[in-house]
Amino acid sequence: MTDGPPPRLPLDWIAAALRRERVRVGLSLSELAKRAGIAKSTLSQLEAASGNPSMETIWSLAVALGVPFSALVEPPAPAVRVIRAGQGPAVHSEQSSYVATLLSASPPGARRDIYAVGLEPGTVRASEPHIPGTVEHIVVSAGRVKAGPGGESAELGPGDYMTYRGDVPHAYEALEAGTEFVLIMQHV
């Protein structure tokens, strides 16, 4: 459990994504602001990595740019990424107490299989490489698990998220009785 509210999205991620997508579609600051229904000064501040964007503002910009919401808020991902419970990039609604934390966006053309996994201590589940391009995502709901590819595994607890290549040898080991997690296998 952490003290205080979840962290807000780093503004530099949003600024870089907004500039990238605005330039990609060939829109001026004025035109994008008009299409999104926001002030040009607000958009200018966001692209300068200042301001405090709400979920609604980011959503309006995503719609105006014709991109998924996640394209504006997802950070560049390293090969193995762990998000601890309460530490992911949180987006707050202005209209309710709703807070959403994007763990991972599905890339175009991907297929995902979702599994509920129960695992008990005492054995290691070694997994051979899956088909090329496979990426695994884990969200722990109970207990503790050590997971990931050899040499890059991490220990995770309730609410923690991890992603890694599934097309290399990897393993899962329960560190506590009653360990449960959601495993999402993404095939590109």
Short mmCIF file of C-alpha atoms in Angstrom, two decimals:
data_model
loop_
_atom_site.label_atom_id
_atom_site.label_comp_id
_atom_site.label_asym_id
_atom_site.label_seq_id
_atom_site.Cartn_x
_atom_site.Cartn_y
_atom_site.Cartn_z
CA MET A 1 0.00 0.00 0.00
CA THR A 2 1.36 3.46 -0.87
CA ASP A 3 0.75 6.79 0.79
CA GLY A 4 -1.16 9.44 -1.14
CA PRO A 5 -2.82 9.29 -4.53
CA PRO A 6 -1.42 7.25 -7.42
CA PRO A 7 1.25 9.05 -9.44
CA ARG A 8 0.08 11.16 -12.36
CA LEU A 9 1.28 10.58 -15.89
CA PRO A 10 4.71 12.06 -16.55
CA LEU A 11 4.08 15.11 -18.69
CA ASP A 12 7.08 14.47 -20.92
CA TRP A 13 5.46 11.21 -22.18
CA ILE A 14 2.30 13.07 -23.11
CA ALA A 15 4.20 16.00 -24.65
CA ALA A 16 6.33 13.76 -26.85
CA ALA A 17 3.34 11.66 -27.93
CA LEU A 18 1.22 14.72 -28.75
CA ARG A 19 3.97 16.29 -30.85
CA ARG A 20 4.70 12.98 -32.60
CA GLU A 21 1.05 12.31 -33.46
CA ARG A 22 0.22 15.94 -34.38
CA VAL A 23 3.19 16.07 -36.77
CA ARG A 24 2.33 12.62 -38.15
CA VAL A 25 -1.16 13.77 -39.19
CA GLY A 26 0.08 17.21 -40.31
CA LEU A 27 -1.98 19.41 -37.98
CA SER A 28 -1.02 22.79 -36.56
CA LEU A 29 -1.45 23.52 -32.85
CA SER A 30 -4.45 25.70 -33.69
CA GLU A 31 -6.16 23.07 -35.84
CA LEU A 32 -5.66 20.25 -33.33
CA ALA A 33 -6.91 22.43 -30.46
CA LYS A 34 -10.00 23.35 -32.51
CA ARG A 35 -10.74 19.70 -33.41
CA ALA A 36 -10.28 18.59 -29.79
CA GLY A 37 -12.39 21.47 -28.42
CA ILE A 38 -9.64 22.77 -26.14
CA ALA A 39 -7.78 26.08 -25.94
CA LYS A 40 -4.68 26.43 -28.09
CA SER A 41 -2.82 27.64 -24.97
CA THR A 42 -3.75 24.39 -23.19
CA LEU A 43 -2.39 22.31 -26.06
CA SER A 44 0.74 24.46 -26.23
CA GLN A 45 1.30 23.90 -22.50
CA LEU A 46 0.82 20.14 -22.89
CA GLU A 47 3.32 19.96 -25.74
CA ALA A 48 5.74 21.93 -23.55
CA ALA A 49 5.31 19.29 -20.81
CA SER A 50 3.51 21.63 -18.43
CA GLY A 51 -0.09 21.76 -17.29
CA ASN A 52 -2.14 19.02 -15.69
CA PRO A 53 -4.22 17.19 -18.32
CA SER A 54 -7.36 15.31 -17.31
CA MET A 55 -8.51 12.05 -18.81
CA GLU A 56 -11.16 13.96 -20.77
CA THR A 57 -8.60 16.34 -22.31
CA ILE A 58 -6.29 13.50 -23.35
CA TRP A 59 -9.27 11.55 -24.70
CA SER A 60 -10.41 14.53 -26.79
CA LEU A 61 -6.93 14.91 -28.22
CA ALA A 62 -6.69 11.20 -29.02
CA VAL A 63 -10.03 11.31 -30.86
CA ALA A 64 -9.00 14.45 -32.78
CA LEU A 65 -5.72 12.76 -33.76
CA GLY A 66 -7.43 9.47 -34.68
CA VAL A 67 -5.28 7.41 -32.30
CA PRO A 68 -6.10 5.17 -29.33
CA PHE A 69 -6.00 6.87 -25.91
CA SER A 70 -3.04 4.64 -25.01
CA ALA A 71 -0.93 6.13 -27.82
CA LEU A 72 -0.78 9.39 -25.85
CA VAL A 73 -0.11 7.97 -22.39
CA GLU A 74 1.86 4.74 -22.68
CA PRO A 75 5.56 5.18 -21.91
CA PRO A 76 8.29 3.75 -24.11
CA ALA A 77 8.61 0.14 -22.95
CA PRO A 78 11.87 -1.61 -22.12
CA ALA A 79 12.26 -5.34 -22.87
CA VAL A 80 11.15 -6.25 -19.32
CA ARG A 81 8.86 -3.88 -17.48
CA VAL A 82 7.48 -4.15 -13.95
CA ILE A 83 4.78 -1.84 -12.59
CA ARG A 84 4.34 -2.14 -8.84
CA ALA A 85 0.85 -1.89 -7.35
CA GLY A 86 -0.12 1.77 -7.03
CA GLN A 87 2.87 3.01 -9.05
CA GLY A 88 1.64 2.94 -12.65
CA PRO A 89 0.74 6.01 -14.68
CA ALA A 90 -2.69 7.04 -13.39
CA VAL A 91 -5.23 9.11 -15.29
CA HIS A 92 -7.96 10.75 -13.20
CA SER A 93 -11.46 11.64 -14.37
CA GLU A 94 -12.86 15.12 -13.71
CA GLN A 95 -16.39 13.70 -13.62
CA SER A 96 -16.05 10.93 -11.01
CA SER A 97 -13.63 9.18 -8.66
CA TYR A 98 -12.59 6.87 -11.51
CA VAL A 99 -8.82 6.34 -11.84
CA ALA A 100 -7.43 4.18 -14.65
CA THR A 101 -3.88 2.84 -14.86
CA LEU A 102 -2.83 1.74 -18.33
CA LEU A 103 -0.65 -1.32 -17.97
CA SER A 104 -0.24 -2.16 -21.65
CA ALA A 105 -1.83 -1.26 -24.97
CA SER A 106 -2.39 -3.91 -27.63
CA PRO A 107 -0.31 -3.26 -30.73
CA PRO A 108 -2.10 -3.35 -34.09
CA GLY A 109 -2.65 -6.86 -35.40
CA ALA A 110 -2.01 -8.56 -32.07
CA ARG A 111 -3.97 -11.49 -30.65
CA ARG A 112 -4.18 -11.98 -26.90
CA ASP A 113 -5.00 -15.07 -24.86
CA ILE A 114 -5.89 -14.49 -21.19
CA TYR A 115 -5.34 -17.07 -18.46
CA ALA A 116 -6.11 -17.17 -14.73
CA VAL A 117 -3.16 -18.98 -13.13
CA GLY A 118 -2.90 -20.64 -9.73
CA LEU A 119 0.55 -21.70 -8.56
CA GLU A 120 1.87 -23.21 -5.33
CA PRO A 121 5.42 -23.14 -3.93
CA GLY A 122 7.75 -26.10 -4.31
CA THR A 123 8.18 -26.37 -8.06
CA VAL A 124 9.23 -24.10 -10.89
CA ARG A 125 7.11 -23.98 -14.06
CA ALA A 126 9.74 -23.72 -16.81
CA SER A 127 8.30 -22.62 -20.13
CA GLU A 128 9.94 -23.19 -23.49
CA PRO A 129 9.86 -20.30 -25.99
CA HIS A 130 6.48 -19.68 -27.61
CA ILE A 131 6.01 -18.65 -31.25
CA PRO A 132 8.20 -15.74 -32.43
CA GLY A 133 6.84 -12.34 -31.41
CA THR A 134 5.03 -13.62 -28.30
CA VAL A 135 4.96 -11.19 -25.36
CA GLU A 136 3.66 -12.16 -21.92
CA HIS A 137 1.96 -9.88 -19.39
CA ILE A 138 1.37 -10.81 -15.74
CA VAL A 139 -0.79 -9.08 -13.11
CA VAL A 140 -0.57 -10.69 -9.65
CA SER A 141 -3.79 -10.90 -7.64
CA ALA A 142 -2.66 -12.95 -4.62
CA GLY A 143 0.58 -14.27 -3.13
CA ARG A 144 4.02 -13.69 -4.60
CA VAL A 145 5.60 -15.02 -7.79
CA LYS A 146 9.04 -14.92 -9.37
CA ALA A 147 8.63 -14.76 -13.14
CA GLY A 148 10.31 -13.85 -16.38
CA PRO A 149 13.11 -14.90 -18.71
CA GLY A 150 16.34 -16.29 -17.32
CA GLY A 151 18.56 -13.59 -15.87
CA GLU A 152 15.75 -11.01 -16.00
CA SER A 153 13.16 -12.46 -13.64
CA ALA A 154 11.49 -10.32 -10.98
CA GLU A 155 9.55 -10.96 -7.78
CA LEU A 156 6.00 -9.66 -7.92
CA GLY A 157 3.28 -9.18 -5.31
CA PRO A 158 -0.45 -8.36 -5.41
CA GLY A 159 -1.23 -5.65 -7.95
CA ASP A 160 2.23 -5.75 -9.57
CA TYR A 161 2.47 -5.94 -13.37
CA MET A 162 5.28 -7.29 -15.54
CA THR A 163 5.83 -7.80 -19.24
CA TYR A 164 8.57 -9.70 -21.07
CA ARG A 165 9.31 -11.65 -24.24
CA GLY A 166 7.58 -15.02 -24.29
CA ASP A 167 9.56 -16.28 -27.29
CA VAL A 168 12.58 -16.99 -25.06
CA PRO A 169 12.85 -19.52 -22.20
CA HIS A 170 11.07 -18.20 -19.09
CA ALA A 171 9.72 -19.51 -15.79
CA TYR A 172 7.18 -18.99 -12.99
CA GLU A 173 7.77 -19.86 -9.34
CA ALA A 174 5.30 -19.31 -6.50
CA LEU A 175 6.95 -17.76 -3.45
CA GLU A 176 3.82 -18.00 -1.25
CA ALA A 177 0.94 -20.45 -0.95
CA GLY A 178 -2.19 -19.42 -2.82
CA THR A 179 -0.36 -17.45 -5.51
CA GLU A 180 -2.68 -16.33 -8.31
CA PHE A 181 -2.10 -14.13 -11.34
CA VAL A 182 -3.57 -13.22 -14.69
CA LEU A 183 -1.34 -14.19 -17.61
CA ILE A 184 -1.94 -12.56 -20.97
CA MET A 185 -0.10 -14.01 -23.94
CA GLN A 186 0.11 -11.59 -26.83
CA HIS A 187 0.89 -13.00 -30.25
CA VAL A 188 1.88 -10.51 -32.95
#
